[in-house]
mmCIF file of C-alpha atoms and ligand atoms in Angstrom:
data_model
loop_
_atom_site.group_PDB
_atom_site.id
_atom_site.type_symbol
_atom_site.label_atom_id
_atom_site.label_comp_id
_atom_site.label_asym_id
_atom_site.label_seq_id
_atom_site.Cartn_x
_atom_site.Cartn_y
_atom_site.Cartn_z
ATOM 1 C CA MET A 1 -2.435 -4.357 -29.534
ATOM 2 C CA LYS A 2 -1.680 -4.557 -25.840
ATOM 3 C CA GLU A 3 1.021 -6.840 -24.560
ATOM 4 C CA ALA A 4 -0.588 -10.127 -23.564
ATOM 5 C CA ARG A 5 -0.836 -10.704 -19.858
ATOM 6 C CA ALA A 6 1.773 -13.125 -18.602
ATOM 7 C CA THR A 7 0.238 -16.061 -16.833
ATOM 8 C CA LEU A 8 1.651 -15.816 -13.357
ATOM 9 C CA SER A 9 0.175 -17.772 -10.482
ATOM 10 C CA PRO A 10 -1.607 -15.855 -7.688
ATOM 11 C CA SER A 11 1.227 -16.766 -5.362
ATOM 12 C CA VAL A 12 3.869 -15.377 -7.750
ATOM 13 C CA GLU A 13 1.801 -12.207 -8.117
ATOM 14 C CA ASP A 14 1.585 -11.830 -4.339
ATOM 15 C CA TYR A 15 5.355 -12.204 -4.003
ATOM 16 C CA LEU A 16 6.034 -9.593 -6.686
ATOM 17 C CA LYS A 17 3.590 -7.150 -5.122
ATOM 18 C CA THR A 18 5.057 -7.670 -1.668
ATOM 19 C CA ILE A 19 8.671 -7.317 -2.794
ATOM 20 C CA PHE A 20 7.753 -4.153 -4.691
ATOM 21 C CA SER A 21 6.231 -2.647 -1.530
ATOM 22 C CA LEU A 22 9.163 -3.698 0.644
ATOM 23 C CA THR A 23 11.648 -2.126 -1.753
ATOM 24 C CA GLU A 24 9.803 1.182 -2.005
ATOM 25 C CA ARG A 25 11.632 2.387 1.100
ATOM 26 C CA ASN A 26 14.605 0.018 1.222
ATOM 27 C CA GLU A 27 16.718 -0.960 -1.733
ATOM 28 C CA VAL A 28 16.467 -4.680 -1.106
ATOM 29 C CA ALA A 29 13.967 -6.997 0.545
ATOM 30 C CA SER A 30 15.361 -9.610 2.906
ATOM 31 C CA THR A 31 14.025 -13.154 3.084
ATOM 32 C CA SER A 32 12.813 -12.570 6.621
ATOM 33 C CA SER A 33 10.971 -9.357 5.701
ATOM 34 C CA ILE A 34 9.246 -11.152 2.794
ATOM 35 C CA ALA A 35 8.326 -14.076 5.060
ATOM 36 C CA ALA A 36 6.892 -11.703 7.673
ATOM 37 C CA ALA A 37 4.923 -9.681 5.111
ATOM 38 C CA LEU A 38 3.408 -12.778 3.502
ATOM 39 C CA ASP A 39 3.075 -14.686 6.774
ATOM 40 C CA VAL A 40 4.945 -17.727 5.450
ATOM 41 C CA GLN A 41 8.038 -19.645 6.538
ATOM 42 C CA PRO A 42 11.458 -18.322 5.424
ATOM 43 C CA ALA A 43 12.171 -21.717 3.800
ATOM 44 C CA SER A 44 9.249 -21.317 1.404
ATOM 45 C CA VAL A 45 10.430 -17.789 0.557
ATOM 46 C CA THR A 46 13.848 -19.202 -0.375
ATOM 47 C CA GLY A 47 12.240 -21.699 -2.763
ATOM 48 C CA MET A 48 10.022 -19.100 -4.408
ATOM 49 C CA VAL A 49 12.861 -16.596 -4.701
ATOM 50 C CA LYS A 50 14.852 -19.167 -6.688
ATOM 51 C CA ARG A 51 11.912 -19.651 -9.063
ATOM 52 C CA LEU A 52 11.429 -15.928 -9.523
ATOM 53 C CA ALA A 53 15.150 -15.409 -10.151
ATOM 54 C CA GLY A 54 14.987 -18.214 -12.760
ATOM 55 C CA ALA A 55 12.122 -16.376 -14.463
ATOM 56 C CA GLU A 56 14.207 -13.166 -14.409
ATOM 57 C CA LEU A 57 11.634 -11.421 -12.241
ATOM 58 C CA LEU A 58 14.100 -10.641 -9.466
ATOM 59 C CA GLN A 59 17.789 -10.708 -8.688
ATOM 60 C CA HIS A 60 19.769 -11.653 -5.616
ATOM 61 C CA ILE A 61 21.939 -9.102 -3.911
ATOM 62 C CA PRO A 62 24.405 -11.334 -2.048
ATOM 63 C CA TYR A 63 24.023 -11.282 1.752
ATOM 64 C CA ARG A 64 21.332 -8.621 1.593
ATOM 65 C CA GLY A 65 18.230 -9.935 -0.121
ATOM 66 C CA VAL A 66 16.491 -9.470 -3.443
ATOM 67 C CA ARG A 67 15.189 -6.759 -5.697
ATOM 68 C CA LEU A 68 12.880 -6.893 -8.685
ATOM 69 C CA THR A 69 14.180 -6.666 -12.235
ATOM 70 C CA GLY A 70 12.525 -4.310 -14.734
ATOM 71 C CA LYS A 71 10.318 -7.197 -15.807
ATOM 72 C CA GLY A 72 9.449 -7.972 -12.165
ATOM 73 C CA ILE A 73 8.550 -4.335 -11.506
ATOM 74 C CA ARG A 74 6.262 -4.249 -14.570
ATOM 75 C CA GLU A 75 4.417 -7.345 -13.406
ATOM 76 C CA ALA A 76 4.182 -6.070 -9.818
ATOM 77 C CA LEU A 77 2.729 -2.771 -11.007
ATOM 78 C CA ARG A 78 0.068 -4.578 -13.031
ATOM 79 C CA VAL A 79 -1.109 -6.450 -9.943
ATOM 80 C CA ILE A 80 -1.004 -3.293 -7.840
ATOM 81 C CA ARG A 81 -3.005 -1.443 -10.501
ATOM 82 C CA ARG A 82 -5.651 -4.167 -10.521
ATOM 83 C CA HIS A 83 -5.839 -4.165 -6.713
ATOM 84 C CA ARG A 84 -6.183 -0.406 -6.396
ATOM 85 C CA ILE A 85 -8.668 0.026 -9.274
ATOM 86 C CA LEU A 86 -10.789 -2.774 -7.793
ATOM 87 C CA GLU A 87 -10.797 -1.137 -4.367
ATOM 88 C CA THR A 88 -11.723 2.224 -5.863
ATOM 89 C CA TYR A 89 -14.505 0.661 -7.913
ATOM 90 C CA LEU A 90 -15.940 -1.213 -4.943
ATOM 91 C CA VAL A 91 -16.053 1.985 -2.859
ATOM 92 C CA GLN A 92 -17.179 4.456 -5.506
ATOM 93 C CA GLN A 93 -19.532 2.359 -7.608
ATOM 94 C CA LEU A 94 -20.758 -0.323 -5.240
ATOM 95 C CA GLY A 95 -20.867 1.561 -1.952
ATOM 96 C CA TYR A 96 -18.403 -0.582 -0.026
ATOM 97 C CA LEU A 97 -16.737 0.978 3.021
ATOM 98 C CA TRP A 98 -12.989 1.638 2.812
ATOM 99 C CA ASP A 99 -12.276 -0.936 5.516
ATOM 100 C CA ASP A 100 -14.178 -3.646 3.655
ATOM 101 C CA VAL A 101 -12.507 -3.773 0.227
ATOM 102 C CA HIS A 102 -8.976 -5.068 0.747
ATOM 103 C CA ASP A 103 -9.837 -8.763 1.076
ATOM 104 C CA GLU A 104 -12.162 -8.629 -1.949
ATOM 105 C CA ALA A 105 -9.418 -6.956 -3.985
ATOM 106 C CA GLU A 106 -6.870 -9.542 -2.816
ATOM 107 C CA GLN A 107 -9.012 -12.232 -4.435
ATOM 108 C CA LEU A 108 -10.152 -10.368 -7.531
ATOM 109 C CA GLU A 109 -6.722 -8.936 -8.440
ATOM 110 C CA HIS A 110 -5.655 -12.398 -9.617
ATOM 111 C CA ALA A 111 -8.780 -13.026 -11.665
ATOM 112 C CA ALA A 112 -9.701 -9.734 -13.339
ATOM 113 C CA SER A 113 -8.518 -9.233 -16.922
ATOM 114 C CA GLU A 114 -6.627 -6.105 -17.976
ATOM 115 C CA ASN A 115 -9.624 -5.275 -20.154
ATOM 116 C CA LEU A 116 -12.048 -5.353 -17.218
ATOM 117 C CA ILE A 117 -9.679 -3.239 -15.129
ATOM 118 C CA ASP A 118 -9.245 -0.691 -17.927
ATOM 119 C CA ARG A 119 -13.025 -0.432 -18.312
ATOM 120 C CA MET A 120 -13.446 0.032 -14.566
ATOM 121 C CA ALA A 121 -10.775 2.736 -14.682
ATOM 122 C CA VAL A 122 -12.647 4.538 -17.468
ATOM 123 C CA ALA A 123 -15.932 4.258 -15.534
ATOM 124 C CA LEU A 124 -14.101 5.863 -12.588
ATOM 125 C CA GLU A 125 -12.580 8.558 -14.882
ATOM 126 C CA ASN A 126 -9.062 7.208 -14.402
ATOM 127 C CA PRO A 127 -8.550 7.820 -10.702
ATOM 128 C CA SER A 128 -5.026 8.704 -9.573
ATOM 129 C CA HIS A 129 -5.357 7.316 -6.021
ATOM 130 C CA ASP A 130 -7.261 4.502 -4.333
ATOM 131 C CA PRO A 131 -9.609 5.019 -1.340
ATOM 132 C CA HIS A 132 -6.656 4.639 1.035
ATOM 133 C CA GLY A 133 -4.626 7.362 -0.673
ATOM 134 C CA SER A 134 -2.189 5.056 -2.500
ATOM 135 C CA PRO A 135 -1.250 6.034 -6.064
ATOM 136 C CA ILE A 136 -2.684 3.875 -8.847
ATOM 137 C CA PRO A 137 -0.187 2.806 -11.525
ATOM 138 C CA THR A 138 -1.205 3.789 -15.057
ATOM 139 C CA SER A 139 -1.962 1.121 -17.663
ATOM 140 C CA SER A 140 1.472 1.806 -19.139
ATOM 141 C CA GLY A 141 3.118 1.072 -15.787
ATOM 142 C CA GLU A 142 3.935 4.512 -14.392
ATOM 143 C CA ILE A 143 3.401 5.206 -10.723
ATOM 144 C CA GLU A 144 3.779 8.335 -8.632
ATOM 145 C CA SER A 145 6.796 7.867 -6.412
ATOM 146 C CA VAL A 146 6.024 7.987 -2.735
ATOM 147 C CA ASP A 147 8.352 9.347 -0.123
ATOM 148 C CA PHE A 148 6.265 9.009 2.973
ATOM 149 C CA THR A 149 7.167 8.559 6.586
ATOM 150 C CA THR A 150 4.685 7.347 9.163
ATOM 151 C CA LEU A 151 2.864 9.402 11.751
ATOM 152 C CA ALA A 152 4.703 7.322 14.359
ATOM 153 C CA GLU A 153 7.960 8.988 13.242
ATOM 154 C CA ALA A 154 6.638 12.555 13.480
ATOM 155 C CA THR A 155 8.226 14.735 16.141
ATOM 156 C CA GLU A 156 6.582 16.872 18.775
ATOM 157 C CA GLY A 157 5.248 20.095 17.316
ATOM 158 C CA GLU A 158 5.502 18.835 13.749
ATOM 159 C CA ARG A 159 2.735 19.559 11.244
ATOM 160 C CA VAL A 160 2.194 16.777 8.725
ATOM 161 C CA ARG A 161 -0.294 15.886 6.030
ATOM 162 C CA ILE A 162 -1.826 12.430 5.870
ATOM 163 C CA ARG A 163 -1.209 11.023 2.395
ATOM 164 C CA ALA A 164 -2.222 7.390 2.632
ATOM 165 C CA VAL A 165 -3.043 4.659 5.097
ATOM 166 C CA ASP A 166 -2.063 1.013 5.196
ATOM 167 C CA ASP A 167 -5.138 -1.102 4.473
ATOM 168 C CA ASP A 168 -3.260 -4.381 4.556
ATOM 169 C CA LYS A 169 -3.977 -5.206 8.217
ATOM 170 C CA GLU A 170 -7.051 -5.753 10.362
ATOM 171 C CA PRO A 171 -9.907 -3.475 9.273
ATOM 172 C CA GLN A 172 -10.657 -2.182 12.784
ATOM 173 C CA GLY A 173 -7.672 0.145 12.395
ATOM 174 C CA LEU A 174 -9.240 1.756 9.327
ATOM 175 C CA GLN A 175 -12.571 2.104 11.126
ATOM 176 C CA SER A 176 -10.810 3.811 14.000
ATOM 177 C CA MET A 177 -8.937 6.182 11.653
ATOM 178 C CA GLU A 178 -12.126 7.141 9.864
ATOM 179 C CA ALA A 179 -14.028 7.680 13.113
ATOM 180 C CA ARG A 180 -11.261 10.071 14.254
ATOM 181 C CA GLY A 181 -10.942 11.860 10.926
ATOM 182 C CA LEU A 182 -7.407 10.531 10.342
ATOM 183 C CA VAL A 183 -7.881 10.174 6.589
ATOM 184 C CA PRO A 184 -5.831 11.099 3.497
ATOM 185 C CA GLY A 185 -5.722 14.811 2.800
ATOM 186 C CA VAL A 186 -6.017 16.158 6.349
ATOM 187 C CA TRP A 187 -3.342 18.100 8.207
ATOM 188 C CA VAL A 188 -2.353 16.998 11.673
ATOM 189 C CA ARG A 189 -0.235 18.678 14.333
ATOM 190 C CA VAL A 190 1.625 16.497 16.818
ATOM 191 C CA LYS A 191 1.006 18.125 20.199
ATOM 192 C CA SER A 192 3.029 15.742 22.319
ATOM 193 C CA ARG A 193 4.344 12.259 22.730
ATOM 194 C CA VAL A 194 3.546 10.189 25.762
ATOM 195 C CA PRO A 195 6.985 9.031 26.945
ATOM 196 C CA GLY A 196 7.518 5.289 26.997
ATOM 197 C CA LYS A 197 3.981 4.534 25.878
ATOM 198 C CA GLY A 198 4.438 4.922 22.133
ATOM 199 C CA ARG A 199 1.404 7.176 21.992
ATOM 200 C CA LEU A 200 1.028 10.534 20.311
ATOM 201 C CA VAL A 201 -1.382 13.303 21.090
ATOM 202 C CA VAL A 202 -2.470 14.981 17.866
ATOM 203 C CA ARG A 203 -4.845 17.679 16.753
ATOM 204 C CA ILE A 204 -6.551 17.468 13.383
ATOM 205 C CA GLU A 205 -6.685 20.876 11.716
ATOM 206 C CA GLY A 206 -10.205 22.035 11.059
ATOM 207 C CA GLY A 207 -11.537 19.062 13.017
ATOM 208 C CA THR A 208 -14.013 19.401 15.840
ATOM 209 C CA GLU A 209 -12.685 16.482 17.842
ATOM 210 C CA GLY A 210 -10.062 18.365 19.835
ATOM 211 C CA GLU A 211 -6.928 16.517 20.842
ATOM 212 C CA GLN A 212 -6.687 12.810 20.327
ATOM 213 C CA SER A 213 -4.415 10.124 21.584
ATOM 214 C CA VAL A 214 -3.157 7.812 18.836
ATOM 215 C CA GLY A 215 -1.473 4.516 19.637
ATOM 216 C CA ASP A 216 1.775 3.485 17.998
ATOM 217 C CA ASP A 217 0.162 0.603 16.051
ATOM 218 C CA LEU A 218 -2.269 2.962 14.375
ATOM 219 C CA ALA A 219 0.327 5.710 13.840
ATOM 220 C CA ARG A 220 2.553 3.237 11.981
ATOM 221 C CA ARG A 221 -0.242 2.624 9.481
ATOM 222 C CA ILE A 222 -0.665 6.320 8.661
ATOM 223 C CA PHE A 223 1.691 7.673 5.978
ATOM 224 C CA VAL A 224 2.474 11.373 6.062
ATOM 225 C CA THR A 225 4.600 14.035 4.450
ATOM 226 C CA PRO A 226 6.003 16.973 6.418
ATOM 227 C CA ASP A 227 4.891 20.567 5.985
ATOM 228 C CA THR A 228 7.778 22.105 4.062
HETATM 229 ZN ZN1 ZN B 301 -5.774 -3.130 -0.399
#
């Protein structure tokens, strides 16, 4: 028998998911970073953080911020699994475009049962990654660890592979990435940086588009690993 799903409110689930993401690259998440990511006031973050600490879902690190407990991580991974399976299902089974699934998944992730999600996963033959390249946690709560930097941090001459893209912002960015072939799996060489402009000139390997200029906003949403 599977562990019964804890009844957490959508807002609690969103906090856990957000804190998990923020602590993937930094050890702790600060109140201000949580407020910015959720687009809420720092005062409301403080209130919610107290509640979550009371429920043993996170712990305070004095003067630095918060991090999830083991229990908090388990709950966060369940929400992330639901979100990513839903996005994959919408794209693969229902023909949605990759820039059109995030908002649907944001709603449905709070409503779908574990059973529905598991059945969707089986119908999809247990995908390992969502349409944006992010790893999907398993039903037992394992997730591939990610150690990505962004294309914005790549240096001149560097060859990098696109692993995933951030779908959590306006969809026009995803449309632009797709139109330019900047999608998970492709190799990119940074030809040059335009000084002071925050722009990169890149060439996609095997692409027919030639060199392309990529703005800093877009480059920050593209996660890469170096060619080692
Ligand atoms: Zn999403």
